[in-house]
PDB file of C-alpha atoms in Angstrom:
ATOM      1  CA  MET A  27      -0.045   0.035  -0.029  1.00 48.00           C
ATOM      2  CA  LYS A  28       1.234   3.563  -0.666  1.00 47.00           C
ATOM      3  CA  GLN A  29       2.379   5.745   2.240  1.00 73.00           C
ATOM      4  CA  ASN A  30       0.771   9.030   1.140  1.00 90.00           C
ATOM      5  CA  PHE A  31      -2.571  10.093  -0.186  1.00 93.00           C
ATOM      6  CA  ASP A  32      -1.305  11.496  -3.519  1.00 94.00           C
ATOM      7  CA  ALA A  33       0.458   8.270  -4.388  1.00 94.00           C
ATOM      8  CA  PHE A  34      -2.635   6.303  -3.218  1.00 95.00           C
ATOM      9  CA  PHE A  35      -4.945   8.460  -5.412  1.00 96.00           C
ATOM     10  CA  GLN A  36      -2.693   8.126  -8.459  1.00 96.00           C
ATOM     11  CA  ALA A  37      -2.451   4.295  -7.987  1.00 96.00           C
ATOM     12  CA  ALA A  38      -6.256   4.044  -7.653  1.00 96.00           C
ATOM     13  CA  THR A  39      -6.909   6.107 -10.827  1.00 96.00           C
ATOM     14  CA  SER A  40      -4.306   4.356 -12.994  1.00 93.00           C
ATOM     15  CA  THR A  41      -5.567   2.563 -16.014  1.00 91.00           C
ATOM     16  CA  ALA A  42      -4.080   0.939 -19.146  1.00 89.00           C
ATOM     17  CA  ALA A  43      -4.569   4.143 -20.907  1.00 92.00           C
ATOM     18  CA  ASN A  44      -3.199   6.228 -18.096  1.00 91.00           C
ATOM     19  CA  PRO A  45      -0.704   3.962 -16.169  1.00 91.00           C
ATOM     20  CA  SER A  46       0.576   6.878 -14.002  1.00 90.00           C
ATOM     21  CA  GLY A  47      -3.039   7.793 -12.762  1.00 92.00           C
ATOM     22  CA  ASN A  48      -4.491  11.215 -12.092  1.00 94.00           C
ATOM     23  CA  GLU A  49      -3.199  13.695  -9.683  1.00 94.00           C
ATOM     24  CA  SER A  50      -5.601  14.658  -6.987  1.00 94.00           C
ATOM     25  CA  TYR A  51      -7.180  18.096  -6.621  1.00 94.00           C
ATOM     26  CA  ASP A  52      -6.381  20.142  -3.678  1.00 93.00           C
ATOM     27  CA  TYR A  53      -9.921  19.688  -2.303  1.00 94.00           C
ATOM     28  CA  GLN A  54      -9.596  15.916  -2.588  1.00 94.00           C
ATOM     29  CA  ARG A  55      -6.322  15.946  -0.619  1.00 93.00           C
ATOM     30  CA  ARG A  56      -7.962  18.215   2.036  1.00 91.00           C
ATOM     31  CA  LEU A  57     -10.967  15.925   2.242  1.00 92.00           C
ATOM     32  CA  ALA A  58      -8.702  12.902   2.767  1.00 92.00           C
ATOM     33  CA  GLY A  59      -6.554  14.833   5.234  1.00 90.00           C
ATOM     34  CA  GLY A  60      -3.463  14.366   3.019  1.00 80.00           C
ATOM     35  CA  THR A  61      -0.710  12.232   4.462  1.00 77.00           C
ATOM     36  CA  ASP A  62      -1.839  12.916   8.036  1.00 81.00           C
ATOM     37  CA  GLY A  63      -5.370  11.678   7.539  1.00 79.00           C
ATOM     38  CA  ARG A  64      -8.356  13.247   9.346  1.00 81.00           C
ATOM     39  CA  SER A  65     -11.123  12.425  11.693  1.00 84.00           C
ATOM     40  CA  CYS A  66     -14.401  11.227  10.235  1.00 86.00           C
ATOM     41  CA  GLU A  67     -16.951  13.935  10.183  1.00 84.00           C
ATOM     42  CA  SER A  68     -19.859  15.138   8.090  1.00 84.00           C
ATOM     43  CA  LEU A  69     -18.890  17.751   5.520  1.00 84.00           C
ATOM     44  CA  LEU A  70     -20.653  19.651   2.699  1.00 87.00           C
ATOM     45  CA  ILE A  71     -18.836  19.296  -0.648  1.00 88.00           C
ATOM     46  CA  LYS A  72     -19.904  21.910  -3.094  1.00 91.00           C
ATOM     47  CA  ILE A  73     -17.992  21.185  -6.175  1.00 91.00           C
ATOM     48  CA  PRO A  74     -19.100  21.486  -9.795  1.00 92.00           C
ATOM     49  CA  THR A  75     -20.141  18.389 -11.858  1.00 89.00           C
ATOM     50  CA  GLY A  76     -17.170  16.459 -13.352  1.00 90.00           C
ATOM     51  CA  LEU A  77     -14.380  17.493 -10.855  1.00 93.00           C
ATOM     52  CA  GLY A  78     -14.190  14.101  -8.977  1.00 94.00           C
ATOM     53  CA  LYS A  79     -16.593  14.225  -6.086  1.00 95.00           C
ATOM     54  CA  THR A  80     -17.107  10.418  -6.202  1.00 96.00           C
ATOM     55  CA  ALA A  81     -13.377   9.866  -6.211  1.00 96.00           C
ATOM     56  CA  ALA A  82     -12.923  12.376  -3.448  1.00 96.00           C
ATOM     57  CA  VAL A  83     -15.285  10.673  -1.188  1.00 96.00           C
ATOM     58  CA  VAL A  84     -14.563   6.984  -1.945  1.00 98.00           C
ATOM     59  CA  LEU A  85     -10.829   7.434  -1.970  1.00 97.00           C
ATOM     60  CA  ALA A  86     -10.706   9.587   1.102  1.00 95.00           C
ATOM     61  CA  TRP A  87     -12.664   6.872   2.887  1.00 96.00           C
ATOM     62  CA  LEU A  88     -10.344   4.179   1.499  1.00 97.00           C
ATOM     63  CA  TRP A  89      -7.267   6.050   2.364  1.00 95.00           C
ATOM     64  CA  ASN A  90      -8.338   6.625   6.054  1.00 94.00           C
ATOM     65  CA  ARG A  91     -10.031   3.293   6.680  1.00 96.00           C
ATOM     66  CA  VAL A  92      -7.791   0.883   4.707  1.00 95.00           C
ATOM     67  CA  ALA A  93      -4.530   2.432   3.640  1.00 93.00           C
ATOM     68  CA  HIS A  94      -3.463   5.025   6.171  1.00 92.00           C
ATOM     69  CA  PRO A  95      -0.157   4.023   7.744  1.00 90.00           C
ATOM     70  CA  ASP A  96      -1.377   4.608  11.321  1.00 90.00           C
ATOM     71  CA  ALA A  97      -3.592   1.733  12.488  1.00 92.00           C
ATOM     72  CA  ALA A  98      -5.270   3.890  15.080  1.00 91.00           C
ATOM     73  CA  ARG A  99      -6.363   6.324  12.472  1.00 90.00           C
ATOM     74  CA  ARG A 100      -7.711   3.488  10.345  1.00 92.00           C
ATOM     75  CA  ASP A 101      -9.757   1.985  13.153  1.00 94.00           C
ATOM     76  CA  ALA A 102     -11.253   5.350  13.940  1.00 93.00           C
ATOM     77  CA  TRP A 103     -13.061   5.267  10.573  1.00 94.00           C
ATOM     78  CA  PRO A 104     -16.363   3.370  10.008  1.00 95.00           C
ATOM     79  CA  ARG A 105     -16.457   0.067   8.286  1.00 96.00           C
ATOM     80  CA  ARG A 106     -19.142   1.191   5.910  1.00 96.00           C
ATOM     81  CA  LEU A 107     -19.275   4.066   3.425  1.00 96.00           C
ATOM     82  CA  VAL A 108     -22.857   4.716   2.471  1.00 95.00           C
ATOM     83  CA  ILE A 109     -23.524   6.599  -0.782  1.00 95.00           C
ATOM     84  CA  CYS A 110     -27.112   7.710  -1.396  1.00 93.00           C
ATOM     85  CA  LEU A 111     -27.771   9.080  -4.858  1.00 92.00           C
ATOM     86  CA  PRO A 112     -30.782  10.674  -6.620  1.00 90.00           C
ATOM     87  CA  MET A 113     -30.754   8.536  -9.910  1.00 88.00           C
ATOM     88  CA  ARG A 114     -30.179   5.049 -10.865  1.00 89.00           C
ATOM     89  CA  THR A 115     -27.734   5.895 -13.500  1.00 90.00           C
ATOM     90  CA  LEU A 116     -25.435   7.496 -10.942  1.00 93.00           C
ATOM     91  CA  VAL A 117     -25.602   4.325  -8.814  1.00 94.00           C
ATOM     92  CA  ASP A 118     -24.319   2.293 -11.856  1.00 93.00           C
ATOM     93  CA  GLN A 119     -21.584   4.864 -12.566  1.00 95.00           C
ATOM     94  CA  THR A 120     -20.455   4.944  -8.866  1.00 96.00           C
ATOM     95  CA  GLU A 121     -20.455   1.139  -8.558  1.00 96.00           C
ATOM     96  CA  SER A 122     -18.279   0.929 -11.799  1.00 96.00           C
ATOM     97  CA  ALA A 123     -15.865   3.556 -10.516  1.00 97.00           C
ATOM     98  CA  ALA A 124     -15.516   2.019  -7.021  1.00 98.00           C
ATOM     99  CA  LEU A 125     -14.935  -1.436  -8.396  1.00 97.00           C
ATOM    100  CA  ALA A 126     -12.263  -0.077 -10.755  1.00 97.00           C
ATOM    101  CA  TRP A 127     -10.457   1.836  -8.006  1.00 97.00           C
ATOM    102  CA  LEU A 128     -10.556  -1.306  -5.779  1.00 98.00           C
ATOM    103  CA  ARG A 129      -9.141  -3.443  -8.556  1.00 97.00           C
ATOM    104  CA  ALA A 130      -6.417  -0.917  -9.208  1.00 96.00           C
ATOM    105  CA  LEU A 131      -5.499  -0.779  -5.484  1.00 96.00           C
ATOM    106  CA  ASP A 132      -5.742  -4.593  -5.164  1.00 96.00           C
ATOM    107  CA  LEU A 133      -8.427  -4.214  -2.524  1.00 97.00           C
ATOM    108  CA  SER A 134     -11.302  -6.162  -4.259  1.00 95.00           C
ATOM    109  CA  ASP A 135     -11.036  -8.958  -1.721  1.00 94.00           C
ATOM    110  CA  THR A 136     -10.878  -6.514   1.154  1.00 95.00           C
ATOM    111  CA  VAL A 137     -13.732  -4.059   0.511  1.00 96.00           C
ATOM    112  CA  GLY A 138     -17.188  -5.204  -0.913  1.00 94.00           C
ATOM    113  CA  VAL A 139     -19.256  -2.952  -3.118  1.00 94.00           C
ATOM    114  CA  HIS A 140     -23.074  -3.582  -2.815  1.00 92.00           C
ATOM    115  CA  VAL A 141     -25.870  -1.825  -4.753  1.00 91.00           C
ATOM    116  CA  LEU A 142     -29.036  -1.326  -2.825  1.00 88.00           C
ATOM    117  CA  MET A 143     -31.741  -0.331  -5.193  1.00 79.00           C
ATOM    118  CA  GLY A 144     -35.385  -1.149  -5.685  1.00 71.00           C
ATOM    119  CA  GLY A 145     -35.971  -3.757  -8.352  1.00 62.00           C
ATOM    120  CA  GLU A 146     -32.387  -4.997  -8.340  1.00 60.00           C
ATOM    121  CA  ASP A 147     -31.956  -8.721  -7.629  1.00 56.00           C
ATOM    122  CA  ARG A 148     -28.330  -9.273  -6.818  1.00 57.00           C
ATOM    123  CA  ASP A 149     -28.522 -12.093  -4.303  1.00 54.00           C
ATOM    124  CA  ALA A 150     -24.847 -12.897  -4.535  1.00 53.00           C
ATOM    125  CA  MET A 151     -24.043  -9.343  -3.411  1.00 55.00           C
ATOM    126  CA  ARG A 152     -26.601  -9.218  -0.505  1.00 63.00           C
ATOM    127  CA  ASP A 153     -24.331 -10.677   2.241  1.00 73.00           C
ATOM    128  CA  TRP A 154     -23.269  -7.257   3.452  1.00 75.00           C
ATOM    129  CA  ASP A 155     -25.906  -7.353   6.116  1.00 76.00           C
ATOM    130  CA  LEU A 156     -24.840 -10.720   7.431  1.00 79.00           C
ATOM    131  CA  HIS A 157     -21.164  -9.630   7.925  1.00 82.00           C
ATOM    132  CA  PRO A 158     -21.053  -6.294   9.705  1.00 85.00           C
ATOM    133  CA  GLU A 159     -17.395  -6.877  10.503  1.00 88.00           C
ATOM    134  CA  ARG A 160     -16.467  -6.531   6.820  1.00 92.00           C
ATOM    135  CA  LEU A 161     -15.612  -3.321   5.066  1.00 96.00           C
ATOM    136  CA  ALA A 162     -18.139  -2.313   2.525  1.00 96.00           C
ATOM    137  CA  ILE A 163     -19.294   0.452   0.168  1.00 96.00           C
ATOM    138  CA  LEU A 164     -23.125   0.649  -0.072  1.00 94.00           C
ATOM    139  CA  ILE A 165     -24.454   2.519  -2.984  1.00 94.00           C
ATOM    140  CA  GLY A 166     -28.158   3.153  -3.495  1.00 92.00           C
ATOM    141  CA  THR A 167     -30.940   5.527  -4.429  1.00 89.00           C
ATOM    142  CA  GLN A 168     -32.853   7.629  -2.019  1.00 82.00           C
ATOM    143  CA  ASP A 169     -36.145   5.894  -2.888  1.00 74.00           C
TER     144      ASP A 169
END
């Protein structure tokens, strides 16, 4: 695992087309707490569309909960990240992005991604409620 948030972010966003990954924006580094990490708290993020809010939230949580070098800091963050979105299409996009970041970071076996949405029948992915000790990203709509 990488030892600072910038390297972690770049590793998460690396692809075959962009093997060095993306650099994080300043607000994304601040949200994650940079190399020092931060305490988990509710924050309002007012950023225009297309500037990486999903990456900011998911990767800040992953950095602080899974990858931060200080075990006490990691343990202070919740095991679950819940993302509630207004539209089904955003759920699909968020799920795809989260899965790609987890694969790039080799964390697919460590953190589960579960879609909670009316009309979806994903029985194989429904064990999140049976295992509260496991790390999970829960993504759904507000309905």
